C-alpha atoms as one frame of an Amber mdcrd trajectory, in Angstrom:
protein
 -20.618 -17.784 -37.660 -19.426 -14.969 -35.399 -20.986 -16.655 -32.377 -19.132
 -19.907 -33.074 -15.812 -18.079 -33.527 -16.135 -15.884 -30.439 -12.748 -15.491
 -28.686 -14.177 -16.556 -25.309 -15.901 -19.712 -26.573 -14.174 -23.078 -27.191
 -13.819 -24.575 -30.668 -14.150 -28.299 -31.169 -10.887 -29.616 -32.697 -12.886
 -32.002 -34.900 -14.436 -29.030 -36.672 -10.981 -27.727 -37.502  -9.787 -31.160
 -38.672 -12.721 -31.446 -41.073 -11.714 -28.201 -42.759 -10.088 -28.616 -46.172
  -7.304 -26.139 -45.432  -6.479 -27.448 -41.950  -3.483 -29.456 -43.154  -1.982
 -26.246 -44.528  -2.998 -23.980 -41.610  -1.937 -26.355 -38.797   1.876 -25.979
 -39.171   1.523 -22.240 -39.749  -0.567 -21.873 -36.589   1.881 -23.966 -34.576
   4.806 -21.840 -35.752   2.882 -18.676 -34.901   2.179 -19.850 -31.332   5.799
 -20.909 -30.769   7.069 -17.576 -32.070   4.628 -15.730 -29.818   5.848 -17.720
 -26.812   9.432 -16.824 -27.650   8.622 -13.115 -27.904   6.710 -13.115 -24.610
   9.539 -14.866 -22.787  12.328 -12.672 -24.212  10.716  -9.219 -24.543  11.620
  -6.662 -21.865   9.626  -3.602 -22.925   6.147  -3.509 -21.317   4.610  -1.787
 -24.379   5.772  -4.579 -26.679   4.472  -7.291 -24.335   1.079  -5.543 -24.041
   0.830  -5.277 -27.839   1.562  -8.987 -28.285  -0.929  -9.977 -25.561  -3.665
  -7.834 -27.106  -3.016  -9.261 -30.568  -3.143 -12.802 -29.178  -6.750 -12.407
 -28.052  -8.414 -13.597 -31.292  -6.157 -16.648 -31.609  -6.721 -18.197 -28.178
  -9.505 -20.622 -29.260  -7.189 -22.058 -31.942  -4.699 -23.275 -29.314  -7.035
 -26.208 -28.516  -5.476 -28.665 -31.030  -2.047 -28.140 -29.381  -2.352 -29.153
 -25.684   1.405 -28.978 -25.024   1.618 -25.482 -26.449  -1.385 -24.513 -24.331
   0.465 -25.655 -21.196   3.589 -23.746 -22.211   1.482 -20.665 -22.935  -0.181
 -20.928 -19.518   3.231 -21.180 -17.863   4.531 -18.111 -19.715   1.414 -16.053
 -19.002   1.507 -17.020 -15.315   5.102 -15.841 -15.156   4.123 -12.462 -16.641
   1.134 -12.194 -14.304   3.135 -12.898 -11.139   6.484 -11.330 -12.072   8.049
 -10.083  -8.814  10.743  -7.961 -10.465   8.785  -5.013 -11.826   6.052  -3.319
  -9.775   5.761  -0.110 -11.814   2.464   1.216 -13.149   3.418   0.346 -16.736
   3.889  -3.292 -15.852   0.492  -3.464 -14.157  -1.020  -3.278 -17.652   1.047
  -6.331 -18.568  -0.356  -8.211 -15.563  -3.901  -7.290 -16.526  -3.628  -8.473
 -20.131  -1.744 -11.609 -19.082  -4.623 -12.516 -16.779  -7.181 -11.817 -19.527
  -5.390 -14.300 -21.787  -5.239 -16.851 -18.923  -8.965 -16.434 -18.418  -9.505
 -16.997 -22.146  -7.455 -20.174 -22.009  -9.469 -21.449 -19.039 -12.712 -20.819
 -20.948 -11.675 -22.169 -24.342  -9.554 -25.234 -23.497 -10.984 -28.679 -22.598
 -12.015 -29.454 -19.012  -8.831 -30.526 -17.214  -7.112 -27.314 -18.295  -9.050
 -25.045 -15.913  -7.883 -27.117 -12.947  -4.278 -26.632 -14.018  -4.936 -22.892
 -14.335  -6.421 -22.694 -10.828  -3.474 -24.597  -9.374  -0.721 -22.622 -11.099
  -2.203 -19.221 -10.318  -2.809 -20.005  -6.647   0.737 -21.317  -6.171   2.092
 -18.193  -7.871  -0.033 -16.037  -5.575   1.126 -17.914  -2.454   4.752 -17.598
  -3.516   4.387 -13.870  -4.133   2.591 -13.413  -0.774   5.853 -14.099   1.081
   7.180 -10.681   0.131   4.040  -8.598   0.717   4.426  -6.981   4.125   4.311
  -3.550   5.715   7.802  -2.705   4.449   6.619  -3.048   0.843   3.272  -1.300
   1.252   3.743   0.838  -1.861   4.961  -1.949  -4.174   4.019  -5.504  -3.241
   0.705  -5.031  -1.429  -1.175  -3.304  -4.310   0.129  -5.934  -6.728  -0.922
  -8.761  -4.412  -4.373  -7.226  -4.011  -4.748  -7.145  -7.795  -3.601 -10.767
  -8.052  -6.121 -11.778  -5.383  -8.950 -10.113  -7.304  -7.862 -11.980 -10.434
  -7.950 -15.302  -8.581 -11.423 -14.564  -7.215 -12.576 -13.960 -10.798 -10.949
 -17.179 -12.021 -12.390 -19.305  -9.198 -15.889 -18.049 -10.025 -15.793 -19.558
 -13.546 -16.283 -23.219 -12.543 -17.474 -23.901  -8.998 -17.016 -27.674  -9.236
 -13.297 -27.384  -9.967 -12.947 -24.461  -7.576 -14.463 -26.480  -4.728 -11.920
 -29.272  -5.105  -8.959 -26.884  -5.105 -10.360 -24.722  -2.297 -10.947 -27.815
  -0.165  -7.358 -29.019  -0.671  -5.711 -25.668   0.051  -7.898 -24.780   3.046
  -7.079 -28.227   4.436  -3.395 -27.443   3.869  -3.767 -24.279   5.956  -5.491
 -26.330   8.665  -2.615 -28.840   8.671  -0.078 -26.038   9.156  -2.159 -24.762
  12.074  -2.433 -28.220  13.651   1.319 -28.735  13.316   1.963 -25.393  15.059
  -0.426 -26.302  17.899   1.204 -29.683  18.446   4.893 -28.850  18.065   4.805
 -25.296  19.507   8.256 -24.595  18.109   9.384 -21.278  16.722   9.560 -22.617
  13.159   6.074 -24.129  13.339   4.652 -20.908  14.751   6.379 -18.896  12.026
   4.547 -20.865   9.309   1.213 -19.609  10.696   2.052 -16.177  12.056   3.396
 -14.715   8.821   2.097 -12.530   6.016   1.923 -15.433   3.555  -0.506 -17.389
   5.743  -2.655 -14.316   6.387  -2.853 -13.395   2.688  -3.918 -16.947   1.838
  -6.693 -16.708   4.442  -7.787 -13.398   2.925  -7.883 -14.951  -0.531 -10.130
 -17.852   0.461 -12.418 -15.546   2.421 -12.770 -13.406  -0.722 -13.457 -16.494
  -2.876 -16.172 -17.779  -0.521 -17.641 -14.279  -0.222 -17.997 -14.065  -4.003
 -19.607 -17.509  -4.090 -22.135 -16.535  -1.404 -23.025 -13.324  -3.239 -23.573
 -15.170  -6.515 -25.781 -17.606  -4.601 -28.009 -14.734  -3.471 -28.278 -13.283
  -6.976 -28.849 -16.719  -8.544 -25.927 -16.330 -10.966 -24.186 -19.484  -9.798
 -26.992 -21.829 -10.764 -26.789 -23.703  -7.452 -23.208 -24.916  -7.977 -21.874
 -22.278  -5.583 -23.415 -24.199  -2.665 -20.319 -26.380  -2.815 -18.064 -23.454
  -1.965 -20.571 -22.182   0.594 -20.106 -25.436   2.519 -16.458 -24.476   3.138
 -17.407 -21.458   5.264 -17.448 -23.533   8.460 -13.982 -25.181   8.103 -12.418
 -21.873   7.072 -13.994 -20.208  10.114 -12.485 -22.868  12.363  -9.049 -22.297
  10.841  -9.284 -18.536  11.451 -10.461 -19.024  15.040  -7.585 -21.434  15.637
  -5.158 -18.848  14.275  -6.520 -16.276  16.731  -6.032 -18.514  19.766  -2.575
 -19.844  18.822  -0.540 -17.159  20.643  -2.772 -15.030  22.896  -0.188 -12.322
  23.579  -0.314  -8.556  23.290   2.232  -8.404  20.484  -0.073 -10.294  18.117
  -3.139  -8.137  18.745  -2.960  -6.676  15.176  -3.098 -10.210  13.751  -6.162
 -11.046  15.848  -7.904  -7.900  14.610  -7.096  -8.924  11.019  -8.774 -12.286
  11.707 -11.818 -10.545  13.213 -12.234  -8.594   9.988 -12.117 -11.827   7.978
 -14.719 -13.487  10.203 -17.052 -10.503   9.936 -16.669 -10.546   6.154 -17.611
 -14.236   6.061 -20.582 -13.681   8.386 -21.916 -10.780   6.308 -21.586 -12.644
   2.997 -23.064 -15.958   4.161 -25.570 -14.366   6.610 -24.532 -16.791   9.307
 -23.830 -16.200  12.986 -20.034 -16.095  13.404 -19.480 -14.201  16.676 -16.221
 -12.366  17.283 -17.345 -10.599  20.451 -15.230 -12.757  22.764 -12.079 -11.835
  20.823 -12.827  -8.109  20.902 -13.927  -7.992  24.544 -10.944 -10.121  25.523
  -8.678  -7.498  23.944 -10.066  -4.946  26.422  -8.659  -7.054  29.299  -5.051
  -6.479  28.272  -3.045  -5.028  31.164  -1.263  -2.514  28.904  -4.526  -0.610
  28.426  -4.803   0.202  32.137  -1.142   1.082  32.677   0.276   4.580  32.344
   1.371   5.110  28.719   5.023   5.381  27.925   6.283   8.865  27.099   7.699
   9.390  23.631   9.854  12.137  22.203   8.247  14.763  19.983  10.399  13.736
  17.035   9.332  10.090  17.223   8.230   8.170  14.152   4.477   7.811  13.629
   3.556   4.112  14.014   2.074   2.197  11.097  -1.649   1.605  10.890  -2.869
  -1.699  12.305  -4.101  -2.820   8.884  -0.456  -2.783   7.716   0.955  -4.609
  10.722   1.070  -8.266  11.658   2.480  -7.878  15.149   3.724  -5.099  17.389
   7.452  -4.477  17.668   7.128  -4.550  21.454   4.505  -4.214  24.183   1.780
  -1.711  23.323   2.831   1.025  25.706   2.896   4.310  23.777  -0.236   6.435
  23.594  -0.335   6.364  19.779  -0.260   2.564  19.661  -2.888   2.220  22.388
  -5.134   4.755  20.657  -4.933   2.845  17.365  -5.733  -0.460  19.074  -8.683
   0.865  21.079 -10.185   2.716  18.116  -9.853  -0.401  15.938 -11.432  -2.600
  18.630 -14.455  -0.333  18.990 -14.769   0.060  15.216 -15.044  -3.722  14.843
 -17.299  -4.000  17.897 -19.726  -1.441  16.475 -19.702  -3.331  13.188 -20.408
  -6.575  15.046 -23.407  -5.009  16.783 -24.654  -3.577  13.484 -24.408  -6.943
  11.720 -26.619  -8.845  14.191 -29.065  -6.068  15.113 -32.007  -7.807  13.393
 -31.364 -11.228  14.925 -34.096 -12.518  17.290 -31.376 -13.426  19.791 -29.762
  -9.986  19.844 -31.189  -8.986  23.277 -29.358 -11.905  24.876 -26.337 -11.396
  22.630 -25.904  -7.780  23.771 -26.023  -8.477  27.542 -22.374  -9.516  27.808
 -21.270  -6.612  25.591 -23.155  -4.066  27.717 -21.753  -5.415  30.984 -18.171
  -5.313  29.751 -18.519  -1.830  28.238 -19.918  -0.397  31.484 -16.947  -1.807
  33.353 -14.502  -0.460  30.765 -16.077   3.029  30.863 -15.706   3.056  34.645
 -12.090   1.804  34.737 -10.683   3.648  31.738  -8.596   6.776  32.290  -8.946
   8.305  28.828 -12.075  10.431  28.187 -11.959   9.470  24.512 -12.020   5.744
  25.330 -14.931   6.320  27.683 -16.757   8.056  24.840 -16.082   5.035  22.579
 -17.555   2.677  25.190 -20.613   4.847  25.874 -21.347   5.230  22.164 -21.290
   1.473  21.609 -23.313   0.970  24.802 -26.027   3.343  23.571 -26.139   1.429
  20.275 -26.548  -1.889  22.109 -29.315  -0.468  24.311 -31.169   0.911  21.291
 -31.068  -2.370  19.362 -31.825  -4.352  22.524 -35.063  -2.476  23.161 -36.119
  -2.705  19.533 -35.351  -6.426  19.425 -37.454  -7.114  22.515 -40.426  -5.184
  21.124 -40.215  -6.745  17.645 -39.715 -10.228  19.012 -42.881  -9.907  21.094
 -44.841  -9.574  17.844 -43.785 -13.037  16.699 -46.767 -15.147  17.685 -46.394
 -18.896  18.107 -42.753 -18.939  16.938 -40.393 -20.928  19.160 -36.625 -20.326
  19.080 -36.026 -23.746  17.558 -38.331 -22.840  14.649 -36.288 -19.814  13.631
 -34.327 -20.663  10.473 -33.458 -17.143   9.338 -30.794 -15.038  11.033 -32.323
 -11.640  10.226 -35.896 -12.532  11.040 -36.658  -9.088  12.489 -35.348  -7.105
   9.512 -37.978  -5.098   7.618 -38.174  -5.684   3.892 -37.078  -2.184   2.885
 -34.007  -2.193   5.155 -30.592  -3.185   3.718 -29.400  -6.748   4.172 -26.472
  -7.920   6.273 -24.046  -7.859   3.344 -25.215  -4.411   2.209 -24.723  -2.979
   5.698 -21.234  -4.480   5.848 -20.291  -2.884   2.509 -21.687   0.467   3.654
 -19.611   0.226   6.831 -16.441  -0.449   4.823 -17.131   2.471   2.484 -17.673
   4.764   5.467 -14.383   3.625   6.971 -12.552   4.332   3.697 -14.094   7.805
   3.470 -12.917   8.602   6.981  -9.390   7.441   6.123  -9.333   9.599   2.995
 -10.702  12.581   4.916  -7.946  12.292   7.522  -5.120  12.313   4.968  -5.253
  16.044   4.024  -5.102  16.925   7.721  -1.921  14.916   8.101  -0.426  16.575
   5.029  -1.193  20.066   6.235   0.292  19.211   9.608   3.469  18.007   7.954
   3.609  21.098   5.776   3.197  23.259   8.859   6.111  21.477  10.491   8.274
  21.857   7.363   7.735  25.340   5.871   9.289  26.422   2.637  12.588  28.294
   2.576  11.016  31.460   1.140   8.322  31.552   3.814  10.866  31.036   6.588
  13.040  33.879   5.273  10.034  36.219   5.113   9.034  35.310   8.664  12.568
  35.881   9.908  12.798  39.299   8.242   9.396  40.329   9.605  10.409  39.169
  13.074  13.608  41.243  12.891  11.690  44.335  11.841   9.195  43.893  14.674
  11.964  43.354  17.218  13.749  46.523  16.028  10.570  48.567  16.284   9.912
  47.159  19.730  13.403  48.027  20.915  13.065  51.547  19.579   9.703  52.039
  21.291  10.897  50.527  24.554  14.272  52.344  24.689  13.962  55.190  27.262
  15.314  58.627  26.551  18.185  59.945  28.679  16.035  62.846  29.756  13.466
  60.482  31.270  15.998  58.559  33.358  16.373  59.926  36.881  19.821  61.076
  37.931  20.016  58.823  40.973  18.995  55.631  39.132  22.500  54.203  39.247
  22.762  54.721  42.980  19.541  52.791  43.790  19.849  49.276  45.252  18.226
  46.133  43.811  14.880  45.112  45.290  15.586  41.347  45.020  15.651  39.782
  48.458  18.277  37.265  49.398  17.348  33.648  50.047  14.955  33.144  47.037
  15.676  29.982  45.030  15.408  30.726  41.289  15.883  27.135  40.096  13.193
  25.257  38.114  12.905  22.468  40.667   9.634  22.435  42.589   9.428  20.932
  46.030
C-alpha cells in the first residue's frame, strides 16, 4: 500500500525478508547506497548534491536492513549540513535537503538511531558555534540560526529521547559555569563568556520554548512535560552566567541573557523576573559621567544584539544610547509580560521608585522620556491590578495557581504578547534601515551630482561677483585717501576669555 511505503514511515525489515525477490534486491540496494555515499562525499557542485539528496528521498525507508550504512549515511549528511567551508546561498539549499534526509532517517530507523542523530547534530552545532560572532555576521550567524531551527525541529520528534540529551547537555553547561565560579581563571571564564556558550544557551531556550508551546496546543501528547521540567535548571544556569562577571564591559552579554529569560518566561508562563538585572544596569557609573567626545568620521558601533562585550568602558554617546534604549526596551517588555499577574502592584513598586530616581538624576532629555514612559505604564497597570484584584472574593494569595489570573479571556496570552513585541521590534529595525541608507547616500553623493553642484556654484559665484562689483563711476575720488575705521587694541583671535 502507499501508506505502508510512505517515505517518512519505517518499514519492518522482516517484511522485506519475507519478499521473494529480497535476495536479489538486497545486494543491488546495498551497492546503490554505497555509491550514493561516495557521490555525496566526493561531489563539489551544489546542484549535483541537491539532485542526489532529492532523489534519495524515496529510498530512505529501505536503509533499515543496513544499520552500518545508515550510520555512515548519517555521518555524511551531518557533514553536509554543518559544512563550515561554504556559506553561499546555493549551499544553503544543500543544508536544507541534507537536514530533510536526516529527519527521514530519524523517523524511519529503529529507536536507538534517533538518539545518535540528536547527539551528532548537537555536537556539530556546538562546534560550528565557535566561529559565529559579530565579525562573521553576514556568513556564520545566518547559517547558525538555520542550524538551530533544524535542531529545534529534530528535538520535537521524540520528547523522551530529547529530554535525556537536553538534561545531559544543560548539565554540561552548568558544570562549565561551576568550574568558572570556583577557579576564576581567565581560561575558565573564557569557556563561559564566549559566543559558543551563548549560542548553546539560545538553542536550549528555543527547544524548551517549542516544547512549552506544543504543551499548550496539546500536540505533544503530554510527553513534552519532561522538557518543561528543565526550565528551572536552565534558568539557574542563565542567572549564574549573568552574575559571573558584573562589569560594565559585559553589559551586552547580560542583556542577551535577559532576552533568553524573558523568552522562557513567556513560553512557560512562569514568573522569571529580570528586573533586578535591568535596574542594576542603571546604576553603572558610566551613565552619569560626561560622555566621551568622538570624531565625526568615527565608525558606527555595532548593535548590542551582535556584541558579546564592549571593547572598552561605555563612554561614547552612541554606546550609551544603545545600552539605555535596550535596557528600557527590555524593561517595558518585562512590565508587559506580568501586567495581568495578581502580584503586579507589589512587583511594580521597586521599578517605579528606581525610574523616578533615574529621571531626576539623568542629564539626557531622551533618557528622561524613556523613564517617564515606562513609569506611566507601571502606574497604569498598577491601578488596574489593584482594582481587578479587589474583585477576587475569598481568594488568598496562597490559593493562586495561575500567573495571569487577572487576564480577560479575549486578551492575548503571555506568549502572544511576547511574539507581538518581537515583531514590533523587528518592524522598527527595518523602518530605521532606509533612513541610514539615505544618510549614507547624502554623505557620499555621486560624481555626476557633485560636478553639477560645483558648476552651479561657480555660475552663482560669478553672477554674485558681477552684481557686487562697483562701477568706477560710483567710487568716490577720495576713497583711497580715507583711513581705516578699525581701532587698535582689538583682539581678533578665536579664544574667548
